[in-house]
mmCIF file of C-alpha atoms and ligand atoms in Angstrom:
data_model
loop_
_atom_site.group_PDB
_atom_site.id
_atom_site.type_symbol
_atom_site.label_atom_id
_atom_site.label_comp_id
_atom_site.label_asym_id
_atom_site.label_seq_id
_atom_site.Cartn_x
_atom_site.Cartn_y
_atom_site.Cartn_z
ATOM 1 C CA UNK A 1 84.965 107.636 111.596
ATOM 2 C CA UNK A 2 83.580 109.160 108.182
ATOM 3 C CA UNK A 3 82.282 112.349 109.956
ATOM 4 C CA UNK A 4 86.039 112.696 112.299
ATOM 5 C CA UNK A 5 88.150 112.005 108.904
ATOM 6 C CA UNK A 6 85.391 115.258 107.511
ATOM 7 C CA UNK A 7 86.150 117.524 110.459
ATOM 8 C CA UNK A 8 89.835 116.265 109.952
ATOM 9 C CA UNK A 9 90.164 117.861 106.155
ATOM 10 C CA UNK A 10 89.758 114.546 104.333
ATOM 11 C CA UNK A 11 87.563 114.959 101.970
ATOM 12 C CA UNK A 12 87.993 112.222 99.012
ATOM 13 C CA UNK A 13 86.120 108.958 99.252
ATOM 14 C CA UNK A 14 87.069 105.918 97.356
ATOM 15 C CA UNK A 15 84.664 102.951 97.338
ATOM 16 C CA UNK A 16 83.474 100.387 94.752
ATOM 17 C CA UNK A 17 81.002 97.747 94.198
ATOM 18 C CA UNK A 18 82.943 94.769 95.810
ATOM 19 C CA UNK A 19 84.538 97.030 98.556
ATOM 20 C CA UNK A 20 82.590 95.694 102.225
ATOM 21 C CA UNK A 21 81.223 92.768 100.998
ATOM 22 C CA UNK A 22 79.112 94.807 98.247
ATOM 23 C CA UNK A 23 78.385 97.326 100.868
ATOM 24 C CA UNK A 24 80.700 100.177 100.730
ATOM 25 C CA UNK A 25 78.480 102.351 98.843
ATOM 26 C CA UNK A 26 75.600 102.038 100.900
ATOM 27 C CA UNK A 27 77.572 102.669 104.064
ATOM 28 C CA UNK A 28 79.051 105.872 102.335
ATOM 29 C CA UNK A 29 75.430 107.088 101.189
ATOM 30 C CA UNK A 30 74.224 109.028 104.139
ATOM 31 C CA UNK A 31 77.365 110.765 104.553
ATOM 32 C CA UNK A 32 77.233 111.736 100.986
ATOM 33 C CA UNK A 33 73.791 112.822 101.612
ATOM 34 C CA UNK A 34 75.273 115.462 104.065
ATOM 35 C CA UNK A 35 78.002 116.717 102.106
ATOM 36 C CA UNK A 36 78.250 115.792 98.386
ATOM 37 C CA UNK A 37 79.138 119.278 97.735
ATOM 38 C CA UNK A 38 82.245 119.461 99.577
ATOM 39 C CA UNK A 39 83.767 115.552 99.250
ATOM 40 C CA UNK A 40 84.711 114.012 96.105
ATOM 41 C CA UNK A 41 83.910 110.233 95.698
ATOM 42 C CA UNK A 42 85.748 107.582 93.328
ATOM 43 C CA UNK A 43 84.096 103.923 92.561
ATOM 44 C CA UNK A 44 84.764 101.693 90.076
ATOM 45 C CA UNK A 45 83.551 99.218 87.327
ATOM 46 C CA UNK A 46 85.197 95.332 87.449
ATOM 47 C CA UNK A 47 85.254 93.694 89.901
ATOM 48 C CA UNK A 48 82.792 92.113 91.952
ATOM 49 C CA UNK A 49 82.449 91.095 95.987
ATOM 50 C CA UNK A 50 83.371 87.235 96.802
ATOM 51 C CA UNK A 51 81.229 84.592 95.557
ATOM 52 C CA UNK A 52 81.278 83.637 99.897
ATOM 53 C CA UNK A 53 79.195 87.106 100.357
ATOM 54 C CA UNK A 54 76.992 86.236 103.505
ATOM 55 C CA UNK A 55 79.463 84.261 105.057
ATOM 56 C CA UNK A 56 82.131 87.439 104.550
ATOM 57 C CA UNK A 57 79.431 90.067 105.797
ATOM 58 C CA UNK A 58 78.839 88.352 108.613
ATOM 59 C CA UNK A 59 82.781 88.056 109.207
ATOM 60 C CA UNK A 60 83.478 91.866 108.493
ATOM 61 C CA UNK A 61 80.268 92.214 110.941
ATOM 62 C CA UNK A 62 81.685 90.212 114.182
ATOM 63 C CA UNK A 63 85.791 91.427 112.608
ATOM 64 C CA UNK A 64 85.110 94.991 112.157
ATOM 65 C CA UNK A 65 84.958 96.330 116.095
ATOM 66 C CA UNK A 66 87.417 93.930 117.546
ATOM 67 C CA UNK A 67 89.844 94.464 114.737
ATOM 68 C CA UNK A 68 90.951 97.357 116.134
ATOM 69 C CA UNK A 69 92.492 95.341 118.769
ATOM 70 C CA UNK A 70 93.492 92.869 117.083
ATOM 71 C CA UNK A 71 96.933 94.566 115.345
ATOM 72 C CA UNK A 72 96.986 92.888 111.012
ATOM 73 C CA UNK A 73 93.751 90.757 111.521
ATOM 74 C CA UNK A 74 92.184 92.190 108.758
ATOM 75 C CA UNK A 75 95.509 91.887 106.611
ATOM 76 C CA UNK A 76 95.060 88.396 107.065
ATOM 77 C CA UNK A 77 91.558 87.877 106.311
ATOM 78 C CA UNK A 78 92.023 89.576 103.003
ATOM 79 C CA UNK A 79 95.520 87.070 102.390
ATOM 80 C CA UNK A 80 92.403 84.568 102.315
ATOM 81 C CA UNK A 81 91.579 83.473 98.711
ATOM 82 C CA UNK A 82 87.822 83.167 99.443
ATOM 83 C CA UNK A 83 87.573 86.606 100.638
ATOM 84 C CA UNK A 84 89.464 88.708 97.340
ATOM 85 C CA UNK A 85 86.931 90.080 95.056
ATOM 86 C CA UNK A 86 86.575 88.144 91.906
ATOM 87 C CA UNK A 87 86.942 90.089 88.338
ATOM 88 C CA UNK A 88 83.767 90.433 85.620
ATOM 89 C CA UNK A 89 84.200 90.327 81.776
ATOM 90 C CA UNK A 90 84.740 94.217 80.751
ATOM 91 C CA UNK A 91 81.829 95.140 78.533
ATOM 92 C CA UNK A 92 80.021 98.392 77.067
ATOM 93 C CA UNK A 93 77.132 97.280 78.829
ATOM 94 C CA UNK A 94 79.028 96.372 82.488
ATOM 95 C CA UNK A 95 80.159 100.116 81.813
ATOM 96 C CA UNK A 96 77.427 101.418 81.502
ATOM 97 C CA UNK A 97 74.777 99.805 83.980
ATOM 98 C CA UNK A 98 77.007 98.838 86.758
ATOM 99 C CA UNK A 99 77.666 103.399 87.417
ATOM 100 C CA UNK A 100 74.095 103.830 87.053
ATOM 101 C CA UNK A 101 73.809 100.914 90.323
ATOM 102 C CA UNK A 102 76.887 103.263 91.944
ATOM 103 C CA UNK A 103 75.083 105.772 91.772
ATOM 104 C CA UNK A 104 71.797 104.676 92.671
ATOM 105 C CA UNK A 105 73.709 102.558 96.256
ATOM 106 C CA UNK A 106 75.690 106.354 96.470
ATOM 107 C CA UNK A 107 72.623 108.640 96.447
ATOM 108 C CA UNK A 108 74.005 111.282 94.393
ATOM 109 C CA UNK A 109 73.098 112.154 90.537
ATOM 110 C CA UNK A 110 77.234 111.688 89.243
ATOM 111 C CA UNK A 111 80.852 110.601 90.438
ATOM 112 C CA UNK A 112 83.619 112.594 90.888
ATOM 113 C CA UNK A 113 86.060 109.523 89.173
ATOM 114 C CA UNK A 114 84.562 106.414 87.512
ATOM 115 C CA UNK A 115 87.762 103.542 88.071
ATOM 116 C CA UNK A 116 88.108 100.921 86.035
ATOM 117 C CA UNK A 117 89.335 98.477 88.304
ATOM 118 C CA UNK A 118 91.842 95.832 88.377
ATOM 119 C CA UNK A 119 91.747 95.604 84.588
ATOM 120 C CA UNK A 120 93.621 93.430 82.412
ATOM 121 C CA UNK A 121 96.117 96.078 80.863
ATOM 122 C CA UNK A 122 94.593 94.595 77.087
ATOM 123 C CA UNK A 123 91.239 95.952 78.003
ATOM 124 C CA UNK A 124 92.709 99.053 77.970
ATOM 125 C CA UNK A 125 92.998 98.973 74.037
ATOM 126 C CA UNK A 126 89.811 97.652 73.056
ATOM 127 C CA UNK A 127 87.744 100.206 71.443
ATOM 128 C CA UNK A 128 84.651 99.490 72.917
ATOM 129 C CA UNK A 129 85.986 99.687 76.385
ATOM 130 C CA UNK A 130 86.688 103.207 75.651
ATOM 131 C CA UNK A 131 83.534 104.419 73.912
ATOM 132 C CA UNK A 132 81.414 102.777 76.625
ATOM 133 C CA UNK A 133 83.325 104.939 78.801
ATOM 134 C CA UNK A 134 83.238 108.709 77.130
ATOM 135 C CA UNK A 135 79.505 107.756 76.665
ATOM 136 C CA UNK A 136 79.536 107.761 80.543
ATOM 137 C CA UNK A 137 81.078 110.862 80.419
ATOM 138 C CA UNK A 138 79.145 112.661 78.284
ATOM 139 C CA UNK A 139 76.025 111.657 79.764
ATOM 140 C CA UNK A 140 77.712 113.604 82.954
ATOM 141 C CA UNK A 141 77.779 110.494 85.381
ATOM 142 C CA UNK A 142 81.155 110.685 86.059
ATOM 143 C CA UNK A 143 82.973 114.130 85.251
ATOM 144 C CA UNK A 144 86.711 112.072 84.924
ATOM 145 C CA UNK A 145 87.721 108.593 83.883
ATOM 146 C CA UNK A 146 90.118 106.626 86.144
ATOM 147 C CA UNK A 147 92.057 103.368 86.119
ATOM 148 C CA UNK A 148 92.483 101.394 89.318
ATOM 149 C CA UNK A 149 94.607 98.675 88.996
ATOM 150 C CA UNK A 150 98.622 97.346 88.729
ATOM 151 C CA UNK A 151 101.644 99.859 87.052
ATOM 152 C CA UNK A 152 101.017 98.436 83.528
ATOM 153 C CA UNK A 153 97.564 98.811 83.588
ATOM 154 C CA UNK A 154 98.152 102.279 83.782
ATOM 155 C CA UNK A 155 101.045 102.785 81.483
ATOM 156 C CA UNK A 156 98.739 101.646 79.000
ATOM 157 C CA UNK A 157 96.073 103.647 80.144
ATOM 158 C CA UNK A 158 98.543 107.017 80.050
ATOM 159 C CA UNK A 159 98.449 106.062 76.246
ATOM 160 C CA UNK A 160 94.235 106.237 76.155
ATOM 161 C CA UNK A 161 93.195 110.116 76.059
ATOM 162 C CA UNK A 162 90.040 109.308 78.382
ATOM 163 C CA UNK A 163 91.955 108.099 80.891
ATOM 164 C CA UNK A 164 92.762 111.199 83.812
ATOM 165 C CA UNK A 165 92.912 109.591 86.769
ATOM 166 C CA UNK A 166 95.539 106.824 87.691
ATOM 167 C CA UNK A 167 94.976 104.678 90.706
ATOM 168 C CA UNK A 168 98.204 103.322 92.087
ATOM 169 C CA UNK A 169 99.870 102.071 94.473
ATOM 170 C CA UNK A 170 103.024 103.872 94.929
ATOM 171 C CA UNK A 171 105.817 101.121 96.004
ATOM 172 C CA UNK A 172 108.560 103.045 96.989
ATOM 173 C CA UNK A 173 110.988 100.531 95.332
ATOM 174 C CA UNK A 174 109.641 100.853 92.218
ATOM 175 C CA UNK A 175 108.779 104.050 92.635
ATOM 176 C CA UNK A 176 106.068 104.562 89.988
ATOM 177 C CA UNK A 177 104.322 108.096 89.132
ATOM 178 C CA UNK A 178 107.648 110.181 87.488
ATOM 179 C CA UNK A 179 107.751 107.585 84.426
ATOM 180 C CA UNK A 180 104.080 108.086 84.383
ATOM 181 C CA UNK A 181 104.202 111.516 84.489
ATOM 182 C CA UNK A 182 106.475 111.342 81.710
ATOM 183 C CA UNK A 183 104.433 109.135 79.457
ATOM 184 C CA UNK A 184 101.063 111.756 79.901
ATOM 185 C CA UNK A 185 100.457 114.529 77.527
ATOM 186 C CA UNK A 186 97.725 115.650 79.152
ATOM 187 C CA UNK A 187 96.880 116.977 82.341
ATOM 188 C CA UNK A 188 95.862 114.444 84.411
ATOM 189 C CA UNK A 189 95.582 113.289 87.944
ATOM 190 C CA UNK A 190 97.216 110.514 90.578
ATOM 191 C CA UNK A 191 95.327 108.876 93.330
ATOM 192 C CA UNK A 192 97.924 106.582 95.139
ATOM 193 C CA UNK A 193 97.604 103.806 98.234
ATOM 194 C CA UNK A 194 99.205 100.876 100.131
ATOM 195 C CA UNK A 195 101.475 103.561 101.248
ATOM 196 C CA UNK A 196 101.973 101.217 104.259
ATOM 197 C CA UNK A 197 101.597 97.467 102.595
ATOM 198 C CA UNK A 198 103.110 97.655 99.251
ATOM 199 C CA UNK A 199 105.491 94.572 99.414
ATOM 200 C CA UNK A 200 105.985 94.362 102.441
ATOM 201 C CA UNK A 201 107.651 98.089 102.421
ATOM 202 C CA UNK A 202 106.990 98.383 106.309
ATOM 203 C CA UNK A 203 108.319 95.128 107.221
ATOM 204 C CA UNK A 204 111.464 95.616 104.830
ATOM 205 C CA UNK A 205 112.042 99.556 106.032
ATOM 206 C CA UNK A 206 112.034 98.197 109.593
ATOM 207 C CA UNK A 207 114.320 95.112 109.297
ATOM 208 C CA UNK A 208 116.343 98.070 108.162
ATOM 209 C CA UNK A 209 116.695 99.710 110.547
ATOM 210 C CA UNK A 210 117.059 97.033 113.176
ATOM 211 C CA UNK A 211 119.325 95.138 111.466
ATOM 212 C CA UNK A 212 121.717 98.163 109.813
ATOM 213 C CA UNK A 213 123.870 100.157 112.198
ATOM 214 C CA UNK A 214 124.438 102.801 109.133
ATOM 215 C CA UNK A 215 120.771 103.096 108.520
ATOM 216 C CA UNK A 216 120.069 104.018 111.431
ATOM 217 C CA UNK A 217 122.558 106.557 111.839
ATOM 218 C CA UNK A 218 121.207 108.076 108.391
ATOM 219 C CA UNK A 219 117.738 108.897 109.837
ATOM 220 C CA UNK A 220 119.838 109.846 113.134
ATOM 221 C CA UNK A 221 121.355 112.155 111.082
ATOM 222 C CA UNK A 222 118.746 113.356 109.735
ATOM 223 C CA UNK A 223 116.885 114.310 113.361
ATOM 224 C CA UNK A 224 114.669 110.857 113.421
ATOM 225 C CA UNK A 225 114.338 109.109 116.550
ATOM 226 C CA UNK A 226 111.889 106.593 118.681
ATOM 227 C CA UNK A 227 111.071 102.788 117.803
ATOM 228 C CA UNK A 228 111.822 101.255 114.556
ATOM 229 C CA UNK A 229 108.575 100.622 113.483
ATOM 230 C CA UNK A 230 106.860 103.892 114.726
ATOM 231 C CA UNK A 231 109.851 105.508 112.389
ATOM 232 C CA UNK A 232 108.896 103.270 109.349
ATOM 233 C CA UNK A 233 105.932 104.047 109.465
ATOM 234 C CA UNK A 234 106.167 107.787 109.543
ATOM 235 C CA UNK A 235 108.698 108.343 106.753
ATOM 236 C CA UNK A 236 106.752 105.509 104.517
ATOM 237 C CA UNK A 237 103.704 108.000 105.373
ATOM 238 C CA UNK A 238 105.702 111.407 104.474
ATOM 239 C CA UNK A 239 107.546 110.024 101.716
ATOM 240 C CA UNK A 240 103.529 109.185 100.074
ATOM 241 C CA UNK A 241 102.560 112.920 100.384
ATOM 242 C CA UNK A 242 105.397 114.140 99.551
ATOM 243 C CA UNK A 243 105.781 112.255 96.204
ATOM 244 C CA UNK A 244 102.368 112.860 95.233
ATOM 245 C CA UNK A 245 102.241 115.699 96.508
ATOM 246 C CA UNK A 246 99.530 117.640 94.225
ATOM 247 C CA UNK A 247 97.830 114.054 93.993
ATOM 248 C CA UNK A 248 95.616 111.976 96.152
ATOM 249 C CA UNK A 249 97.139 109.581 99.079
ATOM 250 C CA UNK A 250 94.875 107.278 100.023
ATOM 251 C CA UNK A 251 94.776 105.261 103.492
ATOM 252 C CA UNK A 252 92.559 103.295 104.948
ATOM 253 C CA UNK A 253 92.140 103.720 108.838
ATOM 254 C CA UNK A 254 89.575 103.243 112.064
ATOM 255 C CA UNK A 255 91.980 104.018 114.442
ATOM 256 C CA UNK A 256 91.029 107.151 115.664
ATOM 257 C CA UNK A 257 94.706 107.407 117.059
ATOM 258 C CA UNK A 258 96.177 106.427 113.241
ATOM 259 C CA UNK A 259 93.899 109.058 111.662
ATOM 260 C CA UNK A 260 95.162 111.940 113.538
ATOM 261 C CA UNK A 261 98.821 111.086 113.139
ATOM 262 C CA UNK A 262 98.076 110.815 109.657
ATOM 263 C CA UNK A 263 96.477 114.024 108.909
ATOM 264 C CA UNK A 264 99.089 115.665 110.647
ATOM 265 C CA UNK A 265 101.005 114.454 108.035
ATOM 266 C CA UNK A 266 98.823 115.390 105.734
ATOM 267 C CA UNK A 267 98.859 118.976 106.641
ATOM 268 C CA UNK A 268 102.366 120.134 106.927
ATOM 269 C CA UNK A 269 104.710 121.393 104.262
ATOM 270 C CA UNK A 270 106.609 119.894 102.072
ATOM 271 C CA UNK A 271 109.441 118.838 102.339
ATOM 272 C CA UNK A 272 111.739 116.713 100.015
ATOM 273 C CA UNK A 273 114.529 115.574 102.121
ATOM 274 C CA UNK A 274 111.990 112.462 103.417
ATOM 275 C CA UNK A 275 112.385 111.692 99.873
ATOM 276 C CA UNK A 276 115.885 111.801 99.870
ATOM 277 C CA UNK A 277 116.727 109.788 102.966
ATOM 278 C CA UNK A 278 114.379 107.155 101.540
ATOM 279 C CA UNK A 279 116.260 107.126 98.584
ATOM 280 C CA UNK A 280 119.403 106.740 100.513
ATOM 281 C CA UNK A 281 118.382 103.764 102.515
ATOM 282 C CA UNK A 282 118.039 102.087 99.325
ATOM 283 C CA UNK A 283 114.424 100.273 99.979
ATOM 284 C CA UNK A 284 114.667 98.465 96.401
ATOM 285 C CA UNK A 285 117.086 96.819 97.801
ATOM 286 C CA UNK A 286 116.071 92.735 98.945
HETATM 287 N N1 NAP B 301 93.009 98.350 93.052
HETATM 288 C C1 NAP B 301 92.674 99.967 93.737
HETATM 289 O O1 NAP B 301 92.345 100.620 93.806
HETATM 290 C C2 NAP B 301 93.078 99.565 95.644
HETATM 291 C C3 NAP B 301 93.779 98.869 95.862
HETATM 292 C C4 NAP B 301 94.260 98.728 97.766
HETATM 293 C C5 NAP B 301 93.512 99.520 98.023
HETATM 294 N N2 NAP B 301 93.087 100.686 97.658
HETATM 295 C C6 NAP B 301 91.903 101.823 98.358
HETATM 296 O O2 NAP B 301 93.402 102.119 99.240
HETATM 297 C C7 NAP B 301 92.664 102.075 100.433
HETATM 298 C C8 NAP B 301 93.651 102.114 101.668
HETATM 299 O O3 NAP B 301 93.789 100.578 101.798
HETATM 300 P P1 NAP B 301 95.847 100.148 101.819
HETATM 301 O O4 NAP B 301 95.481 98.853 101.423
HETATM 302 O O5 NAP B 301 97.084 101.310 100.352
HETATM 303 O O6 NAP B 301 96.040 99.816 103.573
HETATM 304 P P2 NAP B 301 96.486 101.233 103.781
HETATM 305 O O7 NAP B 301 96.231 102.331 104.054
HETATM 306 O O8 NAP B 301 98.524 100.772 103.497
HETATM 307 O O9 NAP B 301 96.837 100.560 105.395
HETATM 308 C C9 NAP B 301 95.724 100.131 105.950
HETATM 309 C C10 NAP B 301 96.197 99.905 107.473
HETATM 310 O O10 NAP B 301 97.160 100.357 108.179
HETATM 311 C C11 NAP B 301 96.892 101.019 109.604
HETATM 312 N N3 NAP B 301 97.342 102.163 109.370
HETATM 313 C C12 NAP B 301 97.262 103.318 108.771
HETATM 314 N N4 NAP B 301 97.604 104.373 109.722
HETATM 315 C C13 NAP B 301 98.647 104.268 110.048
HETATM 316 C C14 NAP B 301 99.400 104.683 111.340
HETATM 317 N N5 NAP B 301 99.195 105.991 111.590
HETATM 318 N N6 NAP B 301 100.441 103.858 111.793
HETATM 319 C C15 NAP B 301 99.773 102.714 112.076
HETATM 320 N N7 NAP B 301 99.298 101.882 111.260
HETATM 321 C C16 NAP B 301 98.208 102.684 110.801
HETATM 322 C C17 NAP B 301 95.785 101.337 109.768
HETATM 323 O O11 NAP B 301 95.063 100.601 110.674
HETATM 324 P P3 NAP B 301 93.550 101.073 111.896
HETATM 325 O O12 NAP B 301 92.819 99.907 110.537
HETATM 326 O O13 NAP B 301 93.681 99.845 112.831
HETATM 327 O O14 NAP B 301 93.563 102.219 112.003
HETATM 328 C C18 NAP B 301 94.829 99.627 108.575
HETATM 329 O O15 NAP B 301 95.278 98.676 108.947
HETATM 330 C C19 NAP B 301 91.940 100.915 100.548
HETATM 331 O O16 NAP B 301 90.911 101.155 101.427
HETATM 332 C C20 NAP B 301 91.256 101.823 98.952
HETATM 333 O O17 NAP B 301 90.106 102.584 98.674
HETATM 334 C C21 NAP B 301 92.653 100.359 96.219
#
């Protein structure tokens, strides 16, 4: 899948020490060795893999091949509390040693982005945390420092100059990027995720399309047609790329069919009518 993604033009790879029950960085390493100068990689600090790690790994090994067949399996798996990552207290030592471990597992000498992973927003005001991140960057271990977490964390980080990459869910009901851009007085990049999942956006949109004939006629008038679920996915995917047009949109996918569909959308020229359409559908309403 990594090679297929690269062949389709995907050049940003997002990992963390906690992803894949602790194995994502090592899984990425051989691919990275072959493509390091042509791809960008972000890893993070602050979350550890779930506590029942060995069991989770066995479940991943069993579940991954069949997950493509069993729609929703991964979503339900993530909802089980024992599979969730565990927050580690952020200390200067953790910040400076975790990246060394990540670089060793990834087999590279630098990250493009090193991000605090789902930090407590209060940690973003701590001088020793900021100083440790500055040292990591000054040593050349990471080209940019980021924050990957809540909107509240991103908002706090916007006031701290060391942070220049902001990774967060681009919830269509909240539309966080314009407000964040407004807060920033320096060049910065946005990395958005949870295109289909956040706050049930996909389910809400499907319900709106199924229950509200006016919503359907708004879309039909703009040339959209198809099954509600398919239309909802295409709309949300196009909205994600449109709303973060000069940034990075993360999408997780194992299905080659999803990869091809998403790349086709990513390659389209900008078209702000999708943002306007979703505004008209008022996804911020319950
Ligand atoms: N705190 C953080 O920093 C944070 C939090 C959440 C996520 N992330 C990052 O964001 C990445 C994306 O995760 P996400 O939670 O945002 O998930 P997502 O990309 O919104 O959704 C992934 C799911 O959507 C399906 N899918 C993808 N394209 C589709 C299409 N065209 N049609 C229908 N279904 C499609 C995939 O199915 P298949 O697998 O079957 O193809 C997969 O089940 C993660 O891997 C992670 O790197 C970061």
